[in-house]
Amino acid sequence: MDYSRTGTDTDKTNKRNERNKTIIISKTSKINGPEKKMNVADVLMNELYGRRLVLTECSPDLRAAISDTIEKNTKAVVIEDAVVNGKCQRCGNKDPSRFYPTPCKCSSHCTYCLDCLPFHRIKSCSKLVSLSQPLASLASASQDKETRLMTEFSLSPAQERVSKEVTTAFLNRQSHLVWAVTGAGKTEMSFQAIKEGLDSGMCIAYVSPRVDVCIELRRRYQNAFPDLTIPLLYGGSEELYEFQPFMMMTTHQLIRFYRAFDAIIIDEGDAFPFVDSDMLKRAIDLASKECSSRLWLTATPPSFLIKQVKEKTLSQSVLPSRFHGHPLAVPRSIYIGPWQQAIDRLKLSYRLLKLLTRYYDSGNPFLVFLPDINRMLKLESVIQKAFPSWSFTSVSSEDEERPLKIQKMHDGNYRFILTTTILERGVTFPNIDVIVLGSENETFTTESLVQIAGRVGRNPDRPKGDVIWLHNGQTRAMKRAKKQIVYLNRLKRQEDRNMSQ
């Protein structure tokens, strides 16, 4: 499977972090320059508010501020052991096999946690530091002024119903699942809940496994809440940390927060790597306040959420219709035979050749999904030789020019893109058709195929389009994906009938 680097979002240790490891906490610091006196409170608030950090990853200024509070015994910060009774206090890991022994000056039995290793090593002798006072000042400040919400659209009756259900769950500190088809307007349906939550003094985090999704949706949330400062945190981001009542980040960034949020919105919790990571699920638990709400937004709810709904420990809203009211595109399966062998011989099968030519000549943009990068690049080479005048490109998680190529597709410079599963979600093209080559491959799970089909028909000017699965044999995932799409279309028709009565 093509796992995106941006999807995993592991924070790479850089030179500054390496320097920080060797700095001893000093009692004085040249914070804000050599001519200015250190403002300890500002440093603590700016760098530590809402977070719990490993002492060795703190900046020199923060370490100096911590040292000052210790010297004056102000009890402004809490310093605690990072591993207690075999449990990592940062990520919650308590599996003995996930702790690895390492040479250390402290003792011969020091180990470090493997689960949260990418976010700065935690050893048995490490210390975690956080603020001691409750996170109340920012929440109280947000109540002084009503949050301004600006939208250029009105919600449909179905969207309005879901929006009210989400808002009620938010304000009652209850968890809720929004199962809505792709293109239903899940983001817009969260606006009112966020506004009322902020007005009531809540601190809210929006998280998603994919960086691309976070970047795209930060723009939409910022347009809706123009008066808010909305920080965006992800691995490699150059933004300085600043705690705000409403924040956006990748799910991995939650590992550095502790009891910070009254509500966490988890978008696409079925996506890699979140869905397979117990550590990221624990991170949500640790970043949430004890009485808090979680809002799950997804078009393909994972099994652990469905189980909670069945057990009635999680309420849900189901929205089977898109904002423009048209049904989902139902995939069409076409047997193509052993397509891999043809590509490996640098050949185009007759059916694939005919299909590509037909869609290229139609004038509409389209996407061709493949299960792996290697064969995608081979197919790109074959097409370039066979049709040198065609305007197209390829993208994958390893393509550093992916954002530029996506923009060129938006601008109409390409007729189609060969892609891996990196474009299965978070990117929208108007008037698009999709082809999945090798839909029988295990890379294309039920959730993946539903998401890919959801790229089609999102534009009200062209609410219909083609979803083609080219396969070498039907799979259970393909059958389940089509069954789910047909089921949601049936629910939509039922909903339409109920509203007309």
Short mmCIF file of C-alpha atoms in Angstrom, two decimals:
data_model
loop_
_atom_site.label_atom_id
_atom_site.label_comp_id
_atom_site.label_asym_id
_atom_site.label_seq_id
_atom_site.Cartn_x
_atom_site.Cartn_y
_atom_site.Cartn_z
CA MET A 1 0.00 0.00 0.00
CA ASP A 2 1.18 3.52 -0.72
CA TYR A 3 1.45 5.04 2.72
CA SER A 4 1.89 8.78 2.54
CA ARG A 5 4.76 10.42 4.34
CA THR A 6 2.42 13.26 5.07
CA GLY A 7 -0.08 10.73 6.37
CA THR A 8 2.29 9.30 8.95
CA ASP A 9 3.58 12.78 9.89
CA THR A 10 6.46 11.51 12.07
CA ASP A 11 8.43 14.40 13.57
CA LYS A 12 12.01 14.05 12.44
CA THR A 13 14.74 14.91 14.91
CA ASN A 14 16.51 17.99 13.59
CA LYS A 15 19.73 19.72 14.49
CA ARG A 16 18.09 22.04 16.96
CA ASN A 17 16.66 19.12 18.94
CA GLU A 18 20.07 17.48 19.00
CA ARG A 19 21.59 20.67 20.43
CA ASN A 20 18.82 20.89 23.03
CA LYS A 21 19.74 17.45 24.39
CA THR A 22 23.10 18.71 25.59
CA ILE A 23 21.94 21.96 27.22
CA ILE A 24 21.75 21.93 31.00
CA ILE A 25 18.97 23.97 32.61
CA SER A 26 20.48 27.27 33.68
CA LYS A 27 19.17 29.77 36.22
CA THR A 28 19.52 32.68 33.84
CA SER A 29 18.70 33.10 30.17
CA LYS A 30 18.83 35.79 27.53
CA ILE A 31 15.17 35.42 26.69
CA ASN A 32 13.95 38.04 24.19
CA GLY A 33 17.51 39.11 23.51
CA PRO A 34 20.52 40.10 25.64
CA GLU A 35 19.12 43.51 26.62
CA LYS A 36 15.74 42.31 27.97
CA LYS A 37 14.81 40.65 31.21
CA MET A 38 13.31 37.17 31.11
CA ASN A 39 9.52 37.06 31.44
CA VAL A 40 9.04 33.61 32.92
CA ALA A 41 5.24 33.64 32.78
CA ASP A 42 5.23 34.52 29.07
CA VAL A 43 7.69 31.76 28.22
CA LEU A 44 5.70 29.15 30.14
CA MET A 45 2.41 30.23 28.56
CA ASN A 46 3.80 30.49 25.02
CA GLU A 47 5.62 27.17 24.96
CA LEU A 48 4.00 24.92 27.55
CA TYR A 49 0.34 25.91 27.81
CA GLY A 50 -1.79 22.85 27.05
CA ARG A 51 1.19 20.57 26.52
CA ARG A 52 3.25 17.99 28.37
CA LEU A 53 6.79 17.77 27.01
CA VAL A 54 9.88 15.69 27.61
CA LEU A 55 12.27 17.92 29.52
CA THR A 56 15.11 17.26 27.06
CA GLU A 57 13.03 18.47 24.09
CA CYS A 58 12.23 21.84 25.68
CA SER A 59 13.83 24.95 24.21
CA PRO A 60 16.65 26.69 26.12
CA ASP A 61 14.29 29.56 27.03
CA LEU A 62 11.70 27.15 28.39
CA ARG A 63 14.28 25.26 30.41
CA ALA A 64 15.50 28.51 31.91
CA ALA A 65 11.93 29.47 32.82
CA ILE A 66 11.38 26.05 34.41
CA SER A 67 14.60 26.45 36.37
CA ASP A 68 13.44 29.85 37.60
CA THR A 69 10.13 28.46 38.88
CA ILE A 70 11.95 25.67 40.70
CA GLU A 71 14.36 28.12 42.32
CA LYS A 72 11.52 30.38 43.48
CA ASN A 73 9.32 27.41 44.44
CA THR A 74 6.31 28.94 42.68
CA LYS A 75 4.88 25.51 41.82
CA ALA A 76 3.90 26.80 38.37
CA VAL A 77 5.11 23.64 36.65
CA VAL A 78 4.82 19.92 37.34
CA ILE A 79 7.81 17.67 36.66
CA GLU A 80 7.03 13.97 36.75
CA ASP A 81 8.55 10.63 35.78
CA ALA A 82 7.94 9.74 32.14
CA VAL A 83 7.63 6.01 32.87
CA VAL A 84 5.78 4.81 35.98
CA ASN A 85 5.33 1.13 36.83
CA GLY A 86 6.21 0.11 33.29
CA LYS A 87 3.77 2.56 31.66
CA CYS A 88 4.76 5.45 29.40
CA GLN A 89 2.98 8.49 30.79
CA ARG A 90 3.11 10.33 27.47
CA CYS A 91 1.49 7.78 25.13
CA GLY A 92 0.00 5.28 27.58
CA ASN A 93 2.01 2.28 26.34
CA LYS A 94 2.33 -0.45 28.95
CA ASP A 95 3.30 -3.41 26.75
CA PRO A 96 6.66 -4.73 28.07
CA SER A 97 7.63 -5.83 24.56
CA ARG A 98 7.35 -2.21 23.39
CA PHE A 99 10.09 -1.00 25.72
CA TYR A 100 13.65 -1.47 24.47
CA PRO A 101 16.76 -1.54 26.69
CA THR A 102 19.34 1.16 26.09
CA PRO A 103 22.69 2.12 27.64
CA CYS A 104 22.21 5.06 29.98
CA LYS A 105 24.13 6.96 32.65
CA CYS A 106 21.26 6.50 35.10
CA SER A 107 21.41 2.70 35.39
CA SER A 108 21.98 -0.52 33.50
CA HIS A 109 18.22 -1.22 33.29
CA CYS A 110 17.05 1.89 31.42
CA THR A 111 14.56 1.32 28.58
CA TYR A 112 12.82 3.59 26.08
CA CYS A 113 9.28 3.52 24.71
CA LEU A 114 9.02 2.29 21.12
CA ASP A 115 5.42 3.45 20.58
CA CYS A 116 6.11 7.18 20.75
CA LEU A 117 9.77 7.05 19.70
CA PRO A 118 9.31 9.30 16.62
CA PHE A 119 8.25 12.19 18.88
CA HIS A 120 11.45 12.41 20.96
CA ARG A 121 12.80 9.45 22.89
CA ILE A 122 11.32 8.76 26.31
CA LYS A 123 13.48 6.68 28.65
CA SER A 124 12.81 5.24 32.07
CA CYS A 125 14.74 8.13 33.57
CA SER A 126 13.12 10.86 31.45
CA LYS A 127 11.02 13.65 32.95
CA LEU A 128 7.79 15.18 31.65
CA VAL A 129 6.97 18.81 32.32
CA SER A 130 3.61 20.59 32.21
CA LEU A 131 1.83 23.58 33.78
CA SER A 132 0.26 22.91 37.15
CA GLN A 133 -2.77 25.23 36.87
CA PRO A 134 -5.96 24.22 35.03
CA LEU A 135 -6.40 25.36 31.45
CA ALA A 136 -8.95 28.03 32.22
CA SER A 137 -7.60 31.44 31.24
CA LEU A 138 -7.95 31.10 27.47
CA ALA A 139 -11.33 29.43 27.74
CA SER A 140 -12.58 32.23 30.00
CA ALA A 141 -11.26 34.85 27.62
CA SER A 142 -13.17 33.30 24.73
CA GLN A 143 -16.44 33.90 26.58
CA ASP A 144 -15.90 37.67 26.65
CA LYS A 145 -16.63 38.03 22.95
CA GLU A 146 -19.07 36.11 20.79
CA THR A 147 -17.42 34.10 18.03
CA ARG A 148 -18.27 35.46 14.57
CA LEU A 149 -19.30 32.80 12.05
CA MET A 150 -19.41 33.75 8.38
CA THR A 151 -20.88 31.43 5.76
CA GLU A 152 -21.97 32.00 2.19
CA PHE A 153 -24.50 29.18 2.11
CA SER A 154 -27.51 27.78 3.91
CA LEU A 155 -27.63 24.25 5.23
CA SER A 156 -30.19 21.88 3.76
CA PRO A 157 -32.87 20.52 6.14
CA ALA A 158 -30.91 17.26 6.48
CA GLN A 159 -27.66 19.12 7.15
CA GLU A 160 -29.42 21.36 9.66
CA ARG A 161 -30.68 18.27 11.51
CA VAL A 162 -27.16 16.85 11.79
CA SER A 163 -25.71 20.23 12.79
CA LYS A 164 -28.17 20.49 15.70
CA GLU A 165 -27.42 16.93 16.83
CA VAL A 166 -23.68 17.63 16.76
CA THR A 167 -24.10 20.90 18.68
CA THR A 168 -26.18 19.18 21.37
CA ALA A 169 -23.54 16.47 21.81
CA PHE A 170 -20.78 19.09 21.94
CA LEU A 171 -22.38 21.20 24.63
CA ASN A 172 -23.33 18.15 26.69
CA ARG A 173 -19.75 16.84 26.53
CA GLN A 174 -20.91 13.69 24.74
CA SER A 175 -19.19 11.81 21.91
CA HIS A 176 -20.93 11.58 18.55
CA LEU A 177 -20.40 9.99 15.13
CA VAL A 178 -21.36 11.74 11.91
CA TRP A 179 -21.58 9.12 9.18
CA ALA A 180 -22.09 11.18 6.07
CA VAL A 181 -21.38 10.36 2.44
CA THR A 182 -18.44 12.00 0.71
CA GLY A 183 -19.42 15.48 -0.37
CA ALA A 184 -22.20 15.77 2.23
CA GLY A 185 -20.69 18.86 3.86
CA LYS A 186 -19.30 17.34 7.08
CA THR A 187 -17.02 20.33 7.65
CA GLU A 188 -19.83 22.86 7.27
CA MET A 189 -22.08 20.89 9.61
CA SER A 190 -19.50 21.30 12.39
CA PHE A 191 -19.41 25.12 12.21
CA GLN A 192 -22.32 25.84 14.56
CA ALA A 193 -21.10 23.37 17.17
CA ILE A 194 -17.65 24.97 17.15
CA LYS A 195 -19.13 28.46 17.44
CA GLU A 196 -21.38 27.58 20.38
CA GLY A 197 -18.61 25.55 22.00
CA LEU A 198 -16.17 28.47 21.84
CA ASP A 199 -18.83 30.88 23.09
CA SER A 200 -19.36 28.62 26.12
CA GLY A 201 -15.63 28.61 26.91
CA MET A 202 -14.56 25.30 25.37
CA CYS A 203 -11.11 24.54 23.98
CA ILE A 204 -11.47 22.55 20.73
CA ALA A 205 -9.04 20.62 18.54
CA TYR A 206 -9.61 19.48 14.97
CA VAL A 207 -7.39 16.53 14.00
CA SER A 208 -6.91 14.36 10.92
CA PRO A 209 -4.33 11.69 10.02
CA ARG A 210 -3.44 13.43 6.73
CA VAL A 211 -1.47 16.68 6.49
CA ASP A 212 -3.02 17.47 3.10
CA VAL A 213 -6.49 17.34 4.63
CA CYS A 214 -5.50 19.59 7.55
CA ILE A 215 -4.00 22.22 5.25
CA GLU A 216 -7.06 22.27 3.00
CA LEU A 217 -9.58 22.44 5.84
CA ARG A 218 -7.68 25.07 7.85
CA ARG A 219 -8.40 27.43 4.94
CA ARG A 220 -12.12 26.62 5.08
CA TYR A 221 -12.34 26.96 8.85
CA GLN A 222 -10.40 30.22 8.74
CA ASN A 223 -12.83 31.63 6.17
CA ALA A 224 -15.75 30.62 8.37
CA PHE A 225 -14.17 32.09 11.53
CA PRO A 226 -12.25 35.13 10.24
CA ASP A 227 -11.61 36.62 13.71
CA LEU A 228 -9.95 33.50 15.10
CA THR A 229 -6.26 32.66 15.07
CA ILE A 230 -6.23 28.97 14.08
CA PRO A 231 -2.80 27.34 14.54
CA LEU A 232 -1.95 24.35 12.34
CA LEU A 233 0.49 21.81 13.77
CA TYR A 234 2.13 18.99 11.83
CA GLY A 235 5.56 17.42 11.47
CA GLY A 236 7.85 19.79 9.56
CA SER A 237 5.61 22.83 10.08
CA GLU A 238 7.46 26.10 10.62
CA GLU A 239 4.63 27.67 12.65
CA LEU A 240 5.58 28.56 16.21
CA TYR A 241 3.50 26.90 18.90
CA GLU A 242 0.65 29.01 20.23
CA PHE A 243 -2.25 27.57 22.16
CA GLN A 244 -5.62 28.88 21.00
CA PRO A 245 -9.21 27.91 21.89
CA PHE A 246 -9.54 26.34 18.42
CA MET A 247 -6.56 24.47 16.96
CA MET A 248 -5.93 22.19 13.98
CA MET A 249 -3.31 19.46 13.77
CA THR A 250 -2.49 15.98 12.58
CA THR A 251 -3.47 13.22 14.98
CA HIS A 252 0.20 12.63 15.82
CA GLN A 253 0.57 16.08 17.35
CA LEU A 254 -1.88 15.17 20.12
CA ILE A 255 0.89 13.15 21.73
CA ARG A 256 2.32 16.41 23.15
CA PHE A 257 -0.96 17.58 24.71
CA TYR A 258 -2.37 16.62 28.10
CA ARG A 259 -5.89 17.28 29.40
CA ALA A 260 -6.06 20.29 27.08
CA PHE A 261 -9.31 20.00 25.11
CA ASP A 262 -13.00 20.01 25.95
CA ALA A 263 -13.79 18.60 22.51
CA ILE A 264 -11.76 16.91 19.77
CA ILE A 265 -13.05 16.62 16.19
CA ILE A 266 -11.53 13.57 14.49
CA ASP A 267 -11.89 13.75 10.72
CA GLU A 268 -11.34 10.55 8.73
CA GLY A 269 -10.61 8.36 11.72
CA ASP A 270 -10.79 5.38 9.36
CA ALA A 271 -7.68 6.52 7.49
CA PHE A 272 -4.13 5.22 7.80
CA PRO A 273 -2.26 5.48 10.09
CA PHE A 274 -4.83 6.37 12.76
CA VAL A 275 -7.16 3.41 12.24
CA ASP A 276 -4.38 0.88 12.94
CA SER A 277 -2.65 2.77 15.76
CA ASP A 278 -3.53 2.12 19.39
CA MET A 279 -1.01 4.79 20.33
CA LEU A 280 -2.90 7.51 18.43
CA LYS A 281 -6.20 6.42 19.98
CA ARG A 282 -4.59 6.70 23.42
CA ALA A 283 -3.26 10.14 22.47
CA ILE A 284 -6.85 11.34 22.02
CA ASP A 285 -7.70 10.03 25.50
CA LEU A 286 -4.73 11.81 27.08
CA ALA A 287 -5.25 15.10 25.23
CA SER A 288 -8.92 15.26 26.26
CA LYS A 289 -10.13 16.66 29.52
CA GLU A 290 -11.82 14.16 31.80
CA CYS A 291 -15.27 15.42 30.84
CA SER A 292 -15.06 16.03 27.11
CA SER A 293 -16.66 15.42 23.73
CA ARG A 294 -15.36 13.64 20.66
CA LEU A 295 -16.88 14.21 17.26
CA TRP A 296 -16.05 11.62 14.61
CA LEU A 297 -16.53 12.72 10.99
CA THR A 298 -16.28 10.01 8.33
CA ALA A 299 -17.84 8.59 5.20
CA THR A 300 -16.58 5.11 6.05
CA PRO A 301 -16.82 4.46 9.81
CA PRO A 302 -14.32 1.88 11.08
CA SER A 303 -15.44 -1.22 12.94
CA PHE A 304 -14.54 0.09 16.41
CA LEU A 305 -16.95 3.03 15.98
CA ILE A 306 -19.72 0.86 14.56
CA LYS A 307 -19.30 -1.42 17.59
CA GLN A 308 -19.70 1.55 19.96
CA VAL A 309 -22.87 2.64 18.14
CA LYS A 310 -24.34 -0.88 18.42
CA GLU A 311 -23.45 -0.95 22.12
CA LYS A 312 -25.14 2.46 22.47
CA THR A 313 -22.02 4.04 23.94
CA LEU A 314 -21.77 6.39 20.94
CA SER A 315 -24.62 8.38 19.39
CA GLN A 316 -24.66 8.91 15.65
CA SER A 317 -26.10 10.99 12.83
CA VAL A 318 -26.42 9.42 9.38
CA LEU A 319 -26.56 11.64 6.30
CA PRO A 320 -26.89 9.61 3.09
CA SER A 321 -27.23 12.58 0.72
CA ARG A 322 -24.79 15.08 -0.68
CA PHE A 323 -25.29 18.80 -0.32
CA HIS A 324 -26.61 19.06 -3.90
CA GLY A 325 -29.14 16.26 -3.31
CA HIS A 326 -27.97 13.85 -6.03
CA PRO A 327 -27.12 10.18 -5.33
CA LEU A 328 -23.66 8.70 -5.17
CA ALA A 329 -22.06 7.32 -8.31
CA VAL A 330 -22.35 3.52 -8.30
CA PRO A 331 -19.15 1.74 -9.46
CA ARG A 332 -19.12 -0.41 -12.59
CA SER A 333 -16.85 -3.48 -12.59
CA ILE A 334 -15.01 -4.54 -15.75
CA TYR A 335 -12.90 -7.70 -15.94
CA ILE A 336 -9.53 -6.88 -17.48
CA GLY A 337 -7.54 -10.06 -16.78
CA PRO A 338 -3.87 -10.18 -15.69
CA TRP A 339 -3.18 -6.47 -16.18
CA GLN A 340 0.06 -6.62 -14.14
CA GLN A 341 1.75 -8.90 -16.67
CA ALA A 342 0.99 -6.52 -19.53
CA ILE A 343 2.43 -3.53 -17.66
CA ASP A 344 5.50 -5.50 -16.57
CA ARG A 345 6.10 -6.24 -20.27
CA LEU A 346 5.63 -2.50 -20.90
CA LYS A 347 2.46 -3.15 -22.89
CA LEU A 348 -1.07 -1.75 -22.77
CA SER A 349 -3.88 -4.28 -22.81
CA TYR A 350 -6.52 -3.65 -25.46
CA ARG A 351 -9.29 -2.95 -22.94
CA LEU A 352 -7.17 -0.49 -20.97
CA LEU A 353 -6.01 1.22 -24.16
CA LYS A 354 -9.58 1.59 -25.39
CA LEU A 355 -10.83 2.89 -22.05
CA LEU A 356 -8.05 5.46 -21.60
CA THR A 357 -8.54 6.74 -25.14
CA ARG A 358 -12.30 7.09 -24.65
CA TYR A 359 -11.96 9.08 -21.44
CA TYR A 360 -9.16 11.23 -22.78
CA ASP A 361 -11.18 12.12 -25.87
CA SER A 362 -14.25 12.94 -23.73
CA GLY A 363 -12.57 16.13 -22.53
CA ASN A 364 -13.41 15.56 -18.85
CA PRO A 365 -10.58 15.20 -16.31
CA PHE A 366 -10.10 11.79 -14.72
CA LEU A 367 -7.97 9.92 -12.21
CA VAL A 368 -6.45 6.46 -12.64
CA PHE A 369 -5.70 4.73 -9.33
CA LEU A 370 -3.10 1.96 -9.09
CA PRO A 371 -2.14 -0.15 -6.06
CA ASP A 372 1.62 0.51 -6.08
CA ILE A 373 4.16 3.11 -7.17
CA ASN A 374 6.32 0.77 -9.25
CA ARG A 375 3.62 -0.26 -11.71
CA MET A 376 2.23 3.26 -11.78
CA LEU A 377 5.58 4.55 -13.04
CA LYS A 378 5.80 1.73 -15.59
CA LEU A 379 2.32 2.57 -16.87
CA GLU A 380 3.27 6.24 -17.09
CA SER A 381 6.25 5.33 -19.27
CA VAL A 382 4.14 3.11 -21.55
CA ILE A 383 1.48 5.81 -22.05
CA GLN A 384 4.10 8.48 -22.73
CA LYS A 385 5.59 6.37 -25.51
CA ALA A 386 2.22 5.41 -26.99
CA PHE A 387 0.67 8.91 -26.75
CA PRO A 388 3.46 11.53 -26.57
CA SER A 389 1.00 14.40 -27.06
CA TRP A 390 -1.20 13.50 -24.08
CA SER A 391 -1.14 15.90 -21.13
CA PHE A 392 -0.99 13.87 -17.92
CA THR A 393 1.25 13.14 -14.95
CA SER A 394 1.60 10.82 -11.95
CA VAL A 395 1.69 11.43 -8.18
CA SER A 396 2.49 9.37 -5.10
CA SER A 397 3.61 9.84 -1.51
CA GLU A 398 7.22 9.94 -2.73
CA ASP A 399 6.57 12.76 -5.20
CA GLU A 400 7.85 16.06 -3.79
CA GLU A 401 6.09 17.94 -6.60
CA ARG A 402 2.68 16.49 -5.70
CA PRO A 403 1.13 19.80 -4.50
CA LEU A 404 2.27 21.57 -7.67
CA LYS A 405 0.93 18.80 -9.91
CA ILE A 406 -2.41 18.81 -8.10
CA GLN A 407 -2.67 22.55 -8.62
CA LYS A 408 -1.87 22.13 -12.31
CA MET A 409 -4.67 19.57 -12.53
CA HIS A 410 -7.01 22.13 -10.97
CA ASP A 411 -5.80 24.71 -13.50
CA GLY A 412 -6.56 22.37 -16.41
CA ASN A 413 -2.95 21.74 -17.44
CA TYR A 414 -3.42 17.96 -17.18
CA ARG A 415 -6.25 15.84 -18.55
CA PHE A 416 -5.62 13.03 -16.08
CA ILE A 417 -3.39 11.85 -13.25
CA LEU A 418 -2.05 8.39 -12.50
CA THR A 419 -2.08 8.07 -8.73
CA THR A 420 -1.73 5.72 -5.81
CA THR A 421 -4.14 5.81 -2.86
CA ILE A 422 -2.59 9.12 -1.83
CA LEU A 423 -5.43 10.92 -3.63
CA GLU A 424 -8.26 8.73 -2.32
CA ARG A 425 -9.35 11.48 0.07
CA GLY A 426 -8.81 15.13 0.91
CA VAL A 427 -8.53 16.32 -2.71
CA THR A 428 -11.50 17.41 -4.82
CA PHE A 429 -11.56 18.01 -8.58
CA PRO A 430 -14.72 19.22 -10.32
CA ASN A 431 -16.26 17.09 -13.10
CA ILE A 432 -13.92 14.17 -12.40
CA ASP A 433 -14.25 10.51 -13.41
CA VAL A 434 -12.20 7.75 -11.80
CA ILE A 435 -10.72 4.45 -12.92
CA VAL A 436 -9.27 1.95 -10.46
CA LEU A 437 -6.81 -0.36 -12.19
CA GLY A 438 -6.36 -3.56 -10.19
CA SER A 439 -9.28 -3.01 -7.81
CA GLU A 440 -8.85 -6.61 -6.66
CA ASN A 441 -5.54 -5.71 -4.98
CA GLU A 442 -5.58 -5.82 -1.16
CA THR A 443 -4.49 -2.18 -1.12
CA PHE A 444 -8.02 -1.25 -2.15
CA THR A 445 -10.01 -1.95 0.99
CA THR A 446 -13.75 -1.40 1.29
CA GLU A 447 -13.12 2.01 2.86
CA SER A 448 -10.58 2.97 0.20
CA LEU A 449 -12.89 2.03 -2.68
CA VAL A 450 -15.79 4.00 -1.16
CA GLN A 451 -13.56 7.03 -0.72
CA ILE A 452 -12.26 6.79 -4.28
CA ALA A 453 -15.80 6.53 -5.65
CA GLY A 454 -16.64 9.58 -3.58
CA ARG A 455 -14.31 11.74 -5.68
CA VAL A 456 -16.97 11.60 -8.43
CA GLY A 457 -20.11 13.73 -8.64
CA ARG A 458 -19.22 16.36 -6.02
CA ASN A 459 -19.88 19.29 -8.35
CA PRO A 460 -23.57 20.32 -8.57
CA ASP A 461 -22.97 21.29 -12.22
CA ARG A 462 -22.01 17.66 -12.95
CA PRO A 463 -23.41 15.57 -10.11
CA LYS A 464 -22.98 12.35 -12.05
CA GLY A 465 -19.83 10.67 -13.31
CA ASP A 466 -18.16 7.34 -13.91
CA VAL A 467 -16.50 5.06 -11.38
CA ILE A 468 -14.82 2.14 -13.17
CA TRP A 469 -13.20 -0.81 -11.39
CA LEU A 470 -10.85 -2.74 -13.69
CA HIS A 471 -10.10 -6.05 -12.04
CA ASN A 472 -8.70 -9.54 -12.39
CA GLY A 473 -11.40 -11.06 -10.18
CA GLN A 474 -14.03 -9.69 -7.80
CA THR A 475 -13.09 -9.35 -4.13
CA ARG A 476 -15.09 -9.13 -0.94
CA ALA A 477 -13.92 -5.53 -0.49
CA MET A 478 -15.29 -4.58 -3.91
CA LYS A 479 -18.66 -6.20 -3.20
CA ARG A 480 -18.92 -4.58 0.22
CA ALA A 481 -17.99 -1.15 -1.12
CA LYS A 482 -20.63 -1.29 -3.85
CA LYS A 483 -23.20 -2.64 -1.38
CA GLN A 484 -22.50 0.27 0.99
CA ILE A 485 -22.89 2.85 -1.79
CA VAL A 486 -26.17 1.28 -2.98
CA TYR A 487 -27.41 1.15 0.64
CA LEU A 488 -26.70 4.86 1.19
CA ASN A 489 -28.48 5.77 -2.05
CA ARG A 490 -31.47 3.74 -0.84
CA LEU A 491 -31.43 5.60 2.49
CA LYS A 492 -31.38 8.87 0.59
CA ARG A 493 -34.46 7.95 -1.41
CA GLN A 494 -36.25 6.97 1.81
CA GLU A 495 -35.24 10.26 3.41
CA ASP A 496 -36.53 12.18 0.38
CA ARG A 497 -39.88 10.37 0.60
CA ASN A 498 -40.20 11.09 4.31
CA MET A 499 -39.51 14.79 3.80
CA SER A 500 -42.07 15.06 1.00
CA GLN A 501 -44.88 13.59 3.11
#
